[in-house]
Structure formats: structure tokens, C-alpha cells
XYZ file of C-alpha atoms in Angstrom:
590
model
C 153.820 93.319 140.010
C 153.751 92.211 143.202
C 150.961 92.812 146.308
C 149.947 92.628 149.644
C 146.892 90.400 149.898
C 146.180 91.670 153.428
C 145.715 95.043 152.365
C 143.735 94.685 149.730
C 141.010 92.324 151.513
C 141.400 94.936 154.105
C 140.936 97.632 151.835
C 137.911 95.654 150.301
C 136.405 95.226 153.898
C 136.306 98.709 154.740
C 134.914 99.429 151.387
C 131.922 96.710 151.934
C 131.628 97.941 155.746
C 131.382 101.423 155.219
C 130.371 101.629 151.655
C 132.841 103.790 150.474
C 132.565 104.332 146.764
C 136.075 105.512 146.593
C 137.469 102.583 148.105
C 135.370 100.265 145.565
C 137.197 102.415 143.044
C 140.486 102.100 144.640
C 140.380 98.610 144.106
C 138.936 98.396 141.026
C 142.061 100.278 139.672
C 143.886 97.952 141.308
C 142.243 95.312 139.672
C 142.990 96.987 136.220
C 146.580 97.017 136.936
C 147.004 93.787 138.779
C 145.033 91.153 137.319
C 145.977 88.539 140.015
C 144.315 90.455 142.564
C 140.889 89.576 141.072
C 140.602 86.567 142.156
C 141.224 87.415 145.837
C 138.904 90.095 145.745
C 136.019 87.776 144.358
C 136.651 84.868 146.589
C 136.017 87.665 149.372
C 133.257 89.306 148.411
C 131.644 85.625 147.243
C 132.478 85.009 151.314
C 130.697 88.295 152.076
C 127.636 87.157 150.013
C 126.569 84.781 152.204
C 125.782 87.581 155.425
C 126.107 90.694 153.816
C 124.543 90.671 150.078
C 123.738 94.793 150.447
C 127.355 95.244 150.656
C 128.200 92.841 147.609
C 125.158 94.351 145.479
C 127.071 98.122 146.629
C 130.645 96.902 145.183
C 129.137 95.072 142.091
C 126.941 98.216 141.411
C 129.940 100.895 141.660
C 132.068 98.906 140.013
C 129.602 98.440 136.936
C 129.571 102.021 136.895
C 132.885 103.016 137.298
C 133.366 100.644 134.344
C 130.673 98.124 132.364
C 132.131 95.010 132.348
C 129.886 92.002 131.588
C 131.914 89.576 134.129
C 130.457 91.622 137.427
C 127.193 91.224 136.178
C 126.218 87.667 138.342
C 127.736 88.751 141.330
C 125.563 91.694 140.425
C 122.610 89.598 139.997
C 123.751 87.223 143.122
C 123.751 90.198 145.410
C 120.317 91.898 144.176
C 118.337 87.996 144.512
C 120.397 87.426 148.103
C 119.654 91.067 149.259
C 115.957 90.838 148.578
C 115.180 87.362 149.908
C 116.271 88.828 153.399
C 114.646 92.151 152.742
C 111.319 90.042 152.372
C 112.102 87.841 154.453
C 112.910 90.224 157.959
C 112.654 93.633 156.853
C 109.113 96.364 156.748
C 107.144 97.149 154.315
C 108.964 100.145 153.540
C 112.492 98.432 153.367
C 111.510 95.693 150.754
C 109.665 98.533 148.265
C 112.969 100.241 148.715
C 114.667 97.739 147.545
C 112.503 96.595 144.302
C 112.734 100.412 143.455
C 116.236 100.840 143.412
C 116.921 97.284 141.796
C 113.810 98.713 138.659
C 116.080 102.066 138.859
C 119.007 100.536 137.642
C 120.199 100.861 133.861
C 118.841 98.402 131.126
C 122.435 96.431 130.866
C 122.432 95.306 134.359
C 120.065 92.848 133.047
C 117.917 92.819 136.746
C 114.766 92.075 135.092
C 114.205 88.465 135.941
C 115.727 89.876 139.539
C 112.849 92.467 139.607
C 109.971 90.204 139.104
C 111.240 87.369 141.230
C 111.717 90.154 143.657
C 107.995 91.333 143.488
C 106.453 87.813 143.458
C 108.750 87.336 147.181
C 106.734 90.541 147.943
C 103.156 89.398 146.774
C 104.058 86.153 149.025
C 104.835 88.148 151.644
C 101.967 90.663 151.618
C 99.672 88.018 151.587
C 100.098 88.683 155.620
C 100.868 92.260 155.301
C 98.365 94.359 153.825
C 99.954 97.352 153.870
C 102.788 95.883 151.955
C 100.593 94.817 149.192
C 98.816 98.592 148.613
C 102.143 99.695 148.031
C 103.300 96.556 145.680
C 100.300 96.961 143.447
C 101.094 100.088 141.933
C 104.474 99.541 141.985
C 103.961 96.519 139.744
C 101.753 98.013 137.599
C 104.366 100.407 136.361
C 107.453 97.996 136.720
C 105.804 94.635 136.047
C 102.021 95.206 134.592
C 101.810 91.672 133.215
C 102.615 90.031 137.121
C 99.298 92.326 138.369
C 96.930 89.529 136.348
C 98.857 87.039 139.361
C 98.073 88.840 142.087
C 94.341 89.237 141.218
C 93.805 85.636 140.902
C 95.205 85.504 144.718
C 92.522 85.618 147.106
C 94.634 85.579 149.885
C 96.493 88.338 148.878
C 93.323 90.317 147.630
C 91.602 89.524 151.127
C 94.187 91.472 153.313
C 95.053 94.502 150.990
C 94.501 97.691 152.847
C 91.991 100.001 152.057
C 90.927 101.760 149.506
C 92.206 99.189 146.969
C 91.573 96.247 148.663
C 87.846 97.542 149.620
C 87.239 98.149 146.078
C 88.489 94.829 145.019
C 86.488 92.991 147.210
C 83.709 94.547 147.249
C 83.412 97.262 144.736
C 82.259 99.575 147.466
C 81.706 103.390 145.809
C 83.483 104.941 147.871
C 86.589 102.906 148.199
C 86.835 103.313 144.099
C 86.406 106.615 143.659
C 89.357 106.976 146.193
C 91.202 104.034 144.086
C 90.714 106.511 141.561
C 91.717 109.579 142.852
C 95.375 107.577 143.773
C 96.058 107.128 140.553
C 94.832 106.020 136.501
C 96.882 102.658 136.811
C 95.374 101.431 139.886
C 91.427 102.769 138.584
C 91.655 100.763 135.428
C 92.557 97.760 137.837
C 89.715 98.012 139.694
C 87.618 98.670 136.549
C 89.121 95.331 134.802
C 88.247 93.312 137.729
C 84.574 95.046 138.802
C 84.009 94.462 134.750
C 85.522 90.886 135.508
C 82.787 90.151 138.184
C 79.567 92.396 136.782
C 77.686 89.758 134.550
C 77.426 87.919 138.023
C 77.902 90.424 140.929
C 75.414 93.053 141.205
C 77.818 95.348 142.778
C 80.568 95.264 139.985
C 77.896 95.982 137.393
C 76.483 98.631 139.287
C 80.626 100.417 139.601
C 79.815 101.435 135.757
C 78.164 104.582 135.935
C 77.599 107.362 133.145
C 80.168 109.044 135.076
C 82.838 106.150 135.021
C 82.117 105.597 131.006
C 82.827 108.748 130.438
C 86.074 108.904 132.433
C 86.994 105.581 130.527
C 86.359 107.173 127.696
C 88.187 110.390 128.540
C 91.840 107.983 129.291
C 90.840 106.131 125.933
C 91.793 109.500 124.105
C 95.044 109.567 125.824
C 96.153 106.321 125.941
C 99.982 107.066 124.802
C 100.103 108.034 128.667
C 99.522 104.335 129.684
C 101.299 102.632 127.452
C 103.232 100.913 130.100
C 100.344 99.090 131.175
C 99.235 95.622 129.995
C 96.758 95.490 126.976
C 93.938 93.816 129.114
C 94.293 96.844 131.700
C 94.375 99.659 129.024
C 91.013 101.771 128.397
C 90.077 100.954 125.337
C 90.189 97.309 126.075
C 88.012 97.860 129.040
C 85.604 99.820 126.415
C 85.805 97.131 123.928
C 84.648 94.549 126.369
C 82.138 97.031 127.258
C 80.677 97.275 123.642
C 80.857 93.098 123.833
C 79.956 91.751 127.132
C 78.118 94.762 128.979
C 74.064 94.814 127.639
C 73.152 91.947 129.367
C 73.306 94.051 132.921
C 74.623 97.233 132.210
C 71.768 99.557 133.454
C 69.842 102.053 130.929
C 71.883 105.126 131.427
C 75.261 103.622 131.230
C 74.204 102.425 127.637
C 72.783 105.688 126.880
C 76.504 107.290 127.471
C 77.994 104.496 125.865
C 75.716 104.917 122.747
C 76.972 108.576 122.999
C 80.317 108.356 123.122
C 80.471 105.720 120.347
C 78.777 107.503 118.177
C 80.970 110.585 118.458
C 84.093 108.727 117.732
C 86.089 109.179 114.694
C 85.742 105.348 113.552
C 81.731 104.270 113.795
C 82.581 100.703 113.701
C 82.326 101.094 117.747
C 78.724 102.131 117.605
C 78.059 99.978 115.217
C 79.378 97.021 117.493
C 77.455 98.228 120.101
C 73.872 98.469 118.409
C 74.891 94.817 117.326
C 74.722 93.839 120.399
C 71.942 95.691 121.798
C 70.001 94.533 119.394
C 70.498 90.688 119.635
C 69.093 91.412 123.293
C 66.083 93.612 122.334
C 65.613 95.308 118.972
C 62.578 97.593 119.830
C 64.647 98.958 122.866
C 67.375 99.955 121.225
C 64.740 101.665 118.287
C 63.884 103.259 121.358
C 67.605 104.237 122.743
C 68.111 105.590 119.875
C 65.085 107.646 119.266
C 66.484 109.257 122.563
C 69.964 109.684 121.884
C 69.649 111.592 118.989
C 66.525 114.027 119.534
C 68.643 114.855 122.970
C 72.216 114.784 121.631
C 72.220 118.224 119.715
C 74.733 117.057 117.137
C 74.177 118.370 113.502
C 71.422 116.832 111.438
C 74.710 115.280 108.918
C 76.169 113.824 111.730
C 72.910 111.926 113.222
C 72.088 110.900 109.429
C 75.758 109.859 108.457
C 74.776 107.456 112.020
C 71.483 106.437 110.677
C 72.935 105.910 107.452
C 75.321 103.571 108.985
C 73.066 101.677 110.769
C 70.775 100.952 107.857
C 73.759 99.541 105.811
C 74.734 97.511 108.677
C 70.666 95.927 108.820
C 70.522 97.359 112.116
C 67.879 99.569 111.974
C 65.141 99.260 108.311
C 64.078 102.087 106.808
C 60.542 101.996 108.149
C 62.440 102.630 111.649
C 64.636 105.419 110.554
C 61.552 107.407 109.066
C 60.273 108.453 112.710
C 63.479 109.106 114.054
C 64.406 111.258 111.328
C 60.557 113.130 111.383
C 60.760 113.840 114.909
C 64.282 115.130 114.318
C 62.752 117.628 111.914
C 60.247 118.697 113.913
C 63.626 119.316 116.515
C 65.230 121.321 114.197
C 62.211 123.669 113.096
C 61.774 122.433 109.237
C 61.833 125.578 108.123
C 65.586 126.694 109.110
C 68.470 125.193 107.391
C 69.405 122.047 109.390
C 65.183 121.046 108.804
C 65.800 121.091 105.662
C 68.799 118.853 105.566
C 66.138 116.339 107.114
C 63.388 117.207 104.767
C 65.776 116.412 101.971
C 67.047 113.058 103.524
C 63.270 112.245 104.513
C 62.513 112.428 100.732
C 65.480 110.664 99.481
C 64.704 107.737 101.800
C 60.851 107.518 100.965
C 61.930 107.625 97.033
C 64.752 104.697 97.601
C 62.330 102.615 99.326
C 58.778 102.532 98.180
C 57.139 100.653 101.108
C 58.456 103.408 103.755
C 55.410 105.303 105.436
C 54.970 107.896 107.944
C 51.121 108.196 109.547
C 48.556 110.970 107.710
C 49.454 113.671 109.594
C 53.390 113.217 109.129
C 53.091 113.002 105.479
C 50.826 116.576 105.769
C 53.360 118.185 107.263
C 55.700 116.827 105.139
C 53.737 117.430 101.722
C 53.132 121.714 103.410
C 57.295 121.962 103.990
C 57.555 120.392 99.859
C 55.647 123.141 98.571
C 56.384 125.942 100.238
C 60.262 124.720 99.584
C 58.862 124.453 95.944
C 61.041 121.108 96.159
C 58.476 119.231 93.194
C 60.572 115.847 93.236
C 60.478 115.623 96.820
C 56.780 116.415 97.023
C 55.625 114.536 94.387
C 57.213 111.494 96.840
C 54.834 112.594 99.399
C 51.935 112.890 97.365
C 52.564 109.083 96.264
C 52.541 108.162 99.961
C 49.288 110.402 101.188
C 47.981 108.439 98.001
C 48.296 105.181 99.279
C 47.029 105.743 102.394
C 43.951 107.370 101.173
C 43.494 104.506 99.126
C 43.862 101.936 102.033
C 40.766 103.828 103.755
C 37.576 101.914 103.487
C 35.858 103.272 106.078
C 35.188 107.326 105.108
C 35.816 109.939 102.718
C 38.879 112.103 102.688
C 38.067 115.343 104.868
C 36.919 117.991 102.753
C 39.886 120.248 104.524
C 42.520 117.887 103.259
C 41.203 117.687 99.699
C 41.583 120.907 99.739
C 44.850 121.538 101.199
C 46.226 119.034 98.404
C 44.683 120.964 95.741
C 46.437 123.610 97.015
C 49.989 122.468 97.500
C 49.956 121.136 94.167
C 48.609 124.052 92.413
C 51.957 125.720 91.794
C 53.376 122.997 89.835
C 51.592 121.493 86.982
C 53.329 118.010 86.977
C 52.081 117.595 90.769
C 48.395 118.874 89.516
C 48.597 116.258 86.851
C 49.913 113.689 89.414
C 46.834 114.576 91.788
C 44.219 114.602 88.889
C 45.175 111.512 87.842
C 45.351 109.767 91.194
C 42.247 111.146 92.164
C 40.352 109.507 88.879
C 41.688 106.099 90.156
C 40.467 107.226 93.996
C 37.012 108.125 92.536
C 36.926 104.805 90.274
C 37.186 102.641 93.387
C 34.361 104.168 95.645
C 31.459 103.015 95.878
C 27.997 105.319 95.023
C 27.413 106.463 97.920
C 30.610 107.691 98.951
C 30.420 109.561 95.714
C 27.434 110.928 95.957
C 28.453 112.451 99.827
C 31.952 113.924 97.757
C 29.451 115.749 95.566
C 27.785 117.053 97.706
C 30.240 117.670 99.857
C 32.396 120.233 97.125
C 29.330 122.143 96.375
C 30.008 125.603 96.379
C 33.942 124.755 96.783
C 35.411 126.650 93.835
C 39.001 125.274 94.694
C 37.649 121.539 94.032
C 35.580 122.862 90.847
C 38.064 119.995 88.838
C 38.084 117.104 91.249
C 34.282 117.632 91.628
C 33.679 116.949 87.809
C 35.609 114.332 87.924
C 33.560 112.865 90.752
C 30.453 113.538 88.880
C 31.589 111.824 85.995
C 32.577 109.031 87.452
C 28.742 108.691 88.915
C 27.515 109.584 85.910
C 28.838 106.550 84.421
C 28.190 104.390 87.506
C 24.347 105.233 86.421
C 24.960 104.416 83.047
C 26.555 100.925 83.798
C 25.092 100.443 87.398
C 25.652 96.513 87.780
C 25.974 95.230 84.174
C 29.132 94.513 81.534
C 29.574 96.726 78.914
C 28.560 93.792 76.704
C 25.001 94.061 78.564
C 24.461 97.817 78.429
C 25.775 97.475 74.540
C 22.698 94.916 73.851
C 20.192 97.331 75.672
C 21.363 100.200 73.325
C 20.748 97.862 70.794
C 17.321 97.447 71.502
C 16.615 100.610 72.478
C 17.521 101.786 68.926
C 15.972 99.078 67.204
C 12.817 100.411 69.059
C 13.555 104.045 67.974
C 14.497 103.008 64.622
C 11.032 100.792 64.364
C 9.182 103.690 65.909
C 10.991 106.395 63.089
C 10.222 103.753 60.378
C 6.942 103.656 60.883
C 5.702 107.440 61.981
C 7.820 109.878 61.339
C 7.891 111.902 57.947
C 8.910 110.771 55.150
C 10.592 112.926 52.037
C 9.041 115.864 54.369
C 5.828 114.054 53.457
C 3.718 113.832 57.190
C 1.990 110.466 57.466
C -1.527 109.887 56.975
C -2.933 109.011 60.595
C -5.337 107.117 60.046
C -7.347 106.595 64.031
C -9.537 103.924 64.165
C -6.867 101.765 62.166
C -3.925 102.079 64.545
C -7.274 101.343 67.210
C -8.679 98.658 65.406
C -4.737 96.735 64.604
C -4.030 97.477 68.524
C -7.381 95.981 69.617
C -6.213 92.689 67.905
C -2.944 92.436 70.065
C -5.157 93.280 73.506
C -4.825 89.905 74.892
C -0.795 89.982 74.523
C -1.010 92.074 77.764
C -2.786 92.112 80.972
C -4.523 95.002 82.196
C -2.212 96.140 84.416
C 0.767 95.514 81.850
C -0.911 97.689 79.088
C -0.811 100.686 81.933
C 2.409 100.071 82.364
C 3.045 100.120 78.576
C 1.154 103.311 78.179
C 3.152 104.548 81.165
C 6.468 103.982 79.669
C 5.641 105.177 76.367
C 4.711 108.297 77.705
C 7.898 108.824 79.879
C 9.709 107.906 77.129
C 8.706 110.492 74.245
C 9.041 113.269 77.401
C 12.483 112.342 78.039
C 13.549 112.351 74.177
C 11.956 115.482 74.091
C 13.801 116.959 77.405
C 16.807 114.934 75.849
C 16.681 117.004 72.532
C 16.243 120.139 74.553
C 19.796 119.379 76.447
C 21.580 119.057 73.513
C 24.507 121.182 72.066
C 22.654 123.952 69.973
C 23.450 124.642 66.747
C 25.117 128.748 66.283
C 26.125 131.404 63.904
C 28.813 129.891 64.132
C 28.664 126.515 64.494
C 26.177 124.211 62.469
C 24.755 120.982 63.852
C 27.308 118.572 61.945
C 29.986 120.470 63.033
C 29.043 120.043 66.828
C 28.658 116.210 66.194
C 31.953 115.951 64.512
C 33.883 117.474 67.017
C 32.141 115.220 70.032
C 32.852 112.358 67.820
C 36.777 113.503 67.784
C 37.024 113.745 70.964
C 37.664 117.385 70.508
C 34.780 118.945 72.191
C 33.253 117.543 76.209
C 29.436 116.419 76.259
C 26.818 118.721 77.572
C 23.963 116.335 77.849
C 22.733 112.185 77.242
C 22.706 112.856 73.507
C 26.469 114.783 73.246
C 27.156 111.531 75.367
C 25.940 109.411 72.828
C 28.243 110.974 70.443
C 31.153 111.830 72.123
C 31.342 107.742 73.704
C 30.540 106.212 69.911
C 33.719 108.178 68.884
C 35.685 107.245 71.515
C 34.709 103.409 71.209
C 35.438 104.155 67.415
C 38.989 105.289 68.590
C 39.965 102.493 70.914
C 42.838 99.962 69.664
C 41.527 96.900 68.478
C 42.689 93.774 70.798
């Protein structure tokens, strides 16, 4: 089939000049039909390239539409890279953003990608002397081209001239200018953030752009980051947080950590607070004991949430038990003890003391603590807090318990035998390692105290036997019985009955052999002989008198045996006598 060249290039031209879609489709049916005119139409609009690109990009563009063919696609591409460098190159502002947002417009399979982004880095040249241009690239690129943003913020040229607010807030982090940044629009804020967060470990002002208020609007886009999933990793919000949680203790000021602490800890995976408390406590450990202290007496989440977080920490070596147990105290003391979410902490207060035996809370604490226990009737708990008062108590050198707390032990424990038991036989070891005088003031001290009726004997015994021992071994105190009763035995021997027979006395004999031994003593030694002697056959005789008595119905032997068992408690030296022979009788041998 035959045709007329000059109408079709004129045809063409009016199509290019006036850009007439239904010319471009005129000829592109042409085309269809007459293959040879393809080559005259492309060796045209090639010629038309070179001055008029728009009107090339306009054919190339309808016809791709009209029909996708692959073979338009360069002249496609030629147009859109020839259109743009003069756009750039002579046109406004307004012209070239025109352009690179109908060229990102256009469907996937024109392939104008690599067009796009050589497009916007003409335009980032270009606005390096045109401000204006380069507020309205930067948010352009982040939708079209995030990754070519990273470029233009290592340009200082281009940064220096941006109009205001972004440019402001880029070079100087200036309040105001980001809080309008942010107001424009989430993109161009988490820019600003990235680069102020860039900048903060040495620029004062950057550090200072993180706020509790900007945290928690970083944190508020990290929960809805699906919505800016067209920008760059590095830009997105939860990268901005991680770097927080990594880079930020070193200068972020006190109440941005304090929001950051918060937020962390309320997130659904704890391995962000954890990360954080790592790193606050590489800088200082006591500070962060301190942070958090704050954060959860002031938080007002449930007492299972705050110790699931304590918890954590522990396992993670962060915080030690010791450090936990005053957090978690004053956290009771929060809650009211009494009311149900106190007693979760009670609970997990007595757990932790039992897992770890060195944990301790000061006197008064463990009071409190010990009251809550009973009136909870909680025995295993208590009987944890008990152990602790205990060791305290024994760590005092200085003084005797006060009487009030004595008493207010005796107390707690008396509804539950095991924790009487527990006290009794704690107290015994107390009252073992005190010296005399200290004893003596607990004695006195109880008098009239029916409540302490128990621990008082048990005081008294325990000077009773300090008496009887005072300084020397048991080995030493078993040789002076041994002479004693020798003594009694020789003294027995020799003047008591015998057979119910009494003993001829015979004066001036027991004179007369006594006169012959004069000289073994000195004057004043033969008082004090006389002296003794006297003393002695008084206190035997008060000695007898203290004795169990015989009754109806209980003879003398019977009263002996049962103080030898073991089965009946001493009343006096002489039930002593008895009752300790039969418990030396008793004792294992070695």
C-alpha cells in the first residue's frame, strides 16, 4: 500500500505542535497498517527531539498507551531525559517538579525509573541555587526516591540555601522551624529527626530537638509504621528509636530517658527496655537504680506488669536482687499492702527473700513486712521474714532489742506454732551470744511482761548457767564438783550418822586434833576458814529447803527419777544437780 510521505510528516507535525492525541492515534493506525511509514515517522520525531523533546515525550507517551509496544519505549526514555535537562536547565521551580511528577506518575512498564532519579539529582544540582526548588524536591524524593534523600543531606550547599522551615531545622535545629517541619508532613519530620539524631552526640542543639514530647511522637509513628513503608529503613521510626536505645545516654537529658524507659517498657517485646537499661547502665548503674525507682512508683501500671519488668531485668544481671527489694517495698507501700495488688508484692517480696538468702530490707521494712505475714496468716512467707529480722538482730552489738519489738514478734508468731518454735529457738541462740550484762538488763527489762513470760525463762536460764560456768571449761567446773563432793563426802564420812546411830562428839578431842594443825593457817586464813564453813552449811541448808518436796503423791525417788529423765524441769541448785547428771548421762558418746 502505497502513501504520501508529505502528509503524514504533516500530519505528525500538527500532532507534535498542537498535541493532539487523536492525531498521534491517527498515525499510529497508520503505522499498524503501513509498516513502511515507521520509519519516516521516527526519523521525524528523532529530528524533533533535538528542540522539542515535550512534544516527542507527548507522541511516545500516547502511543504507549494507545498500544504497549516495547520498541517506543527509548524514544520514550529519550524524550523524558531531553525534556527534563531543559526543564532544569531554563524553566521555575514549579515547571521542573511538574515534570518529575508526571514522569513518577507514569505506569511501572515505561521503565522511567533510572529517568526519575537522574531527573531529581538535575534538580538537587539545580536547587543548590534555588532554595525554593529544593523545599519542594525534598519531599518529593522522599516519596519517589527515599534512598537519593541520604545524597542530598551530605550536600552542604544544597542544605545551606533550602528555604525555611526545612532548611532552618536542618541547619540549625531551631524549635520552631521543626515543629513546623513537622506539622508539613511525617516524611519530612523523621528527616529532620535522622539528621538532629545524626549531629546530637556533638551539637548541643540536635540533642536538645529530643524532647519527651518528640519520643513519644516517635514512638506513636513506630506503631504505625505500615504507613511509611515507602521510606528508607534508616529514615523509618523505629530505626530512629533503635539508635535511640544505642547511641542516645551519653547526652540525652533526664526526662527524655525517663519517656524512653516508659515507652520501652510498655512494649509488647521487652528486649527494647532491656537494651536500653544495658546501656544506661554501662554509663551509671546507681542512676539508672534510681530511674527506675521513679518510673515505676509513678507509672501506675499493675504490680504483674512492673514485676514481669523487674523480673526481666534480674535475669538479664541488670539490676541484683538486693536492688529490686526497695523498689518492690516502696511499690507496696504504693499499692496499700493490704488491698489485692499489695499483696501481689507481698507475695513476690517473699518469694525473692526465700530464693536469695543474702537479700535484706532495713528493721523497719522487715516489721512491716513480718505485721502484713501474719495478719495474711501467710506462715511460709513470714517465717522468711522472721529469718531476716533474725539476722539483723544478731548483727547488733551495740543494744538490746526494744522491749516493744520483742513483743510485737511474740505476737505475730503466736498464731502459728511452727513460727513460735522458729522464734523460741532463735531466741536461745540470741540469748547464748550476749554477754551478762545485756542479760541481766533483758531480765529486768520483761518483768511484769506476761507476753514474754517464755523468752524471759529462757533468758534466765541462760544466766543461770553463765553463773554456773562464769569463765571456766566444763572440764574446770567438772573438777570443782569433784572436790566439792569429795569435801561433802569426807565431811558425811566422818559426822554424820551412821546405821541411825548419832556420833559420839567428843569436844576437847576435835579441839585438841585441830590445835595440832593451827600453824597450817595464818590467823587471818583460819577466819576465813571458819567463815566459809559457816556459809557453807547455811547454804546446804537453804539448798535443801529449795528442793522439790516430796507429796502424797509423789515420794522423794520418784522426784529424782523423773529430773534424772529429763521428764520433769529443776526448781532449785539441787533439782539442778539432778536434772544436769541425767542429761550428761544422756548425751552421745563422741
Amino acid at each position: 500500500m502505497q502513501f504520501d510521505q508529505s502528509n503524514i510528516q504533516q500530519l505528525l507535525r500538527y500532532a507534535l505542535q498542537e498535541r493532539n492525541s487523536e492525531a498521534v492515534l491517527h498515525l499510529n493506525t497508520f503505522m499498524k497498517d503501513v509498516p513502511d511509514a515507521i520509519p519516516v515517522i521516527t526519523a521525524q520525531l528523532t529530528d524533533w527531539l533535538q528542540t522539542e523533546p515535550d512534544a516527542v515525550y507527548f507522541f511516545a507517551r500516547t502511543t504507549l498507551g494507545y498500544a504497549f509496544d516495547k520498541q517506543w519505549l527509548p524514544l520514550l526514555h529519550d524524550a523524558a531525559q531531553a525534556s527534563l535537562k531543559i526543564v532544569v536547565d531554563h524553566s521555575d521551580s514549579e515547571s521542573i517538579m511538574e515534570w518529575l511528577r508526571l514522569i513518577a506518575r507514569e505506569p511501572a512498564t515505561y521503565q522511567l525509573n533510572d529517568i526519575l532519579r537522574e531527573g531529581i539529582h538535575l534538580a538537587q544540582i539545580r536547587a543548590r541555587e534555588d532554595g525554593i526548588l529544593g523545599g519542594r524536591l525534598l519531599p518529593f524524593t522522599l516519596k519517589r526516591a527515599c534512598d537519593l534523600v541520604l545524597e542530598m543531606m551530605d550536600d552542604a550547599t544544597f542544605i545551606q540555601v533550602l528555604s525555611a522551615p526545612i532548611g532552618l531545622a536542618l541547619r540549625t535545629f531551631d524549635s520552631d522551624a521543626i515543629a513546623q517541619t513537622l506539622d508539613s508532613g511525617r516524611d519530612l519530620g523523621l528527616l529532620v529527626l535522622s539528621q538532629a539524631l545524626k549531629f546530637a552526640p556533638n551539637n548541643p542543639a540536635a540533642a536538645e530537638v529530643f524532647t519527651p514530647d518528640i519520643i513519644t511522637y516517635l514512638w506513636q509513628l513506630s506503631q504505625d509504621e505500615d504507613a511509611l513503608s515507602y521510606l528508607i529503613p534508616d529514615l523509618r521510626p523505629s530505626t530512629l528509636i533503635q539508635r535511640l536505645l544505642d547511641d542516645s545516654v551519653a547526652w540525652l537529658n533526664g526526662d527524655s530517658i525517663q519517656t524512653l524507659l516508659l515507652h520501652t517498657m510498655d512494649a509488647p517485646n521487652d528486649e527494647l527496655f532491656i537494651r536500653l537499661c544495658y546501656q544506661l547502665t554501662k554509663q551509671d548503674h546507681s542512676k539508672l537504680v534510681s530511674r527506675l525507682n521513679t518510673l515505676y512508683l509513678s507509672s501506675q501500671y499493675p504490680p504483674d506488669v512492673i514485676i514481669r519488668s523487674l523480673t526481666r531485668l534480674q535475669e538479664a544481671t541488670i539490676l541484683s536482687p538486693q536492688e529490686i527489694t526497695p523498689i518492690a517495698y516502696q511499690l507496696g507501700t504504693l499499692y496499700d499492702w493490704k488491698n489485692t495488688q499489695g499483696k501481689i508484692v507481698l507475695e513476690y517480696l517473699g518469694r525473692l527473700f526465700q530464693q536469695h538468702p543474702t537479700v535484706q530490707l532495713p528493721l523497719d521494712g522487715l516489721r512491716k513486712l513480718n505485721k502484713l505475714a501474719s495478719e495474711l496468716r501467710q506462715e511460709t512467707i513470714q517465717k522468711t521474714f522472721i529469718k531476716r529480722i533474725q539476722t539483723l538482730l544478731d548483727a547488733q552489738s551495740d543494744e538490746a532489742p526494744p522491749l516493744d519489738f520483742i513483743i510485737e514478734l511474740q505476737e505475730t508468731t503466736a498464731w502459728n506454732n511452727n513460727l513460735q518454735n522458729q522464734l523460741l529457738g532463735w531466741w536461745r541462740s540470741y540469748a547464748l551470744n550476749q554477754p551478762l550484762t545485756r542479760l541481766q538488763f533483758m531480765d529486768k527489762s520483761f518483768e511484769n511482761k506476761r507476753a514474754l513470760e517464755t523468752l524471759r525463762g529462757i533468758v534466765q536460764t541462760t544466766i543461770a548457767i553463765r553463773k554456773f560456768l562464769g569463765k571456766r571449761s566444763l572440764a574446770e567446773v567438772a573438777s570443782m564438783v569433784n572436790a566439792t563432793f569429795t569435801l561433802l563426802q569426807l565431811l558425811s564420812d566422818s559426822f554424820d550418822p551412821a546405821n541411825n546411830k548419832p556420833l559420839d562428839f567428843d569436844v576437847a578431842t576435835f579441839q585438841m586434833e585441830l590445835t595440832n594443825h593451827a600453824d597450817d593457817l595464818t590467823a587471818q586464813e583460819r577466819s576465813v576458814f571458819a567463815k566459809d564453813l559457816r556459809e557453807l552449811a547455811e547454804l546446804i541448808t537453804t539448798m535443801a529447803d529449795y528442793r522439790s518436796k516430796s507429796t502424797l503423791i509423789r515420794r522423794e525417788d520418784d522426784i529424782e527419777r523423773q529430773l534424772m529423765s529429763g521428764e520433769q524441769d529443776p526448781q532449785s541448785a539441787i533439782d539442778t544437780m539432778r536434772w544436769l547428771a541425767g542429761f550428761l548421762g544422756r548425751m552421745p558418746n563422741n
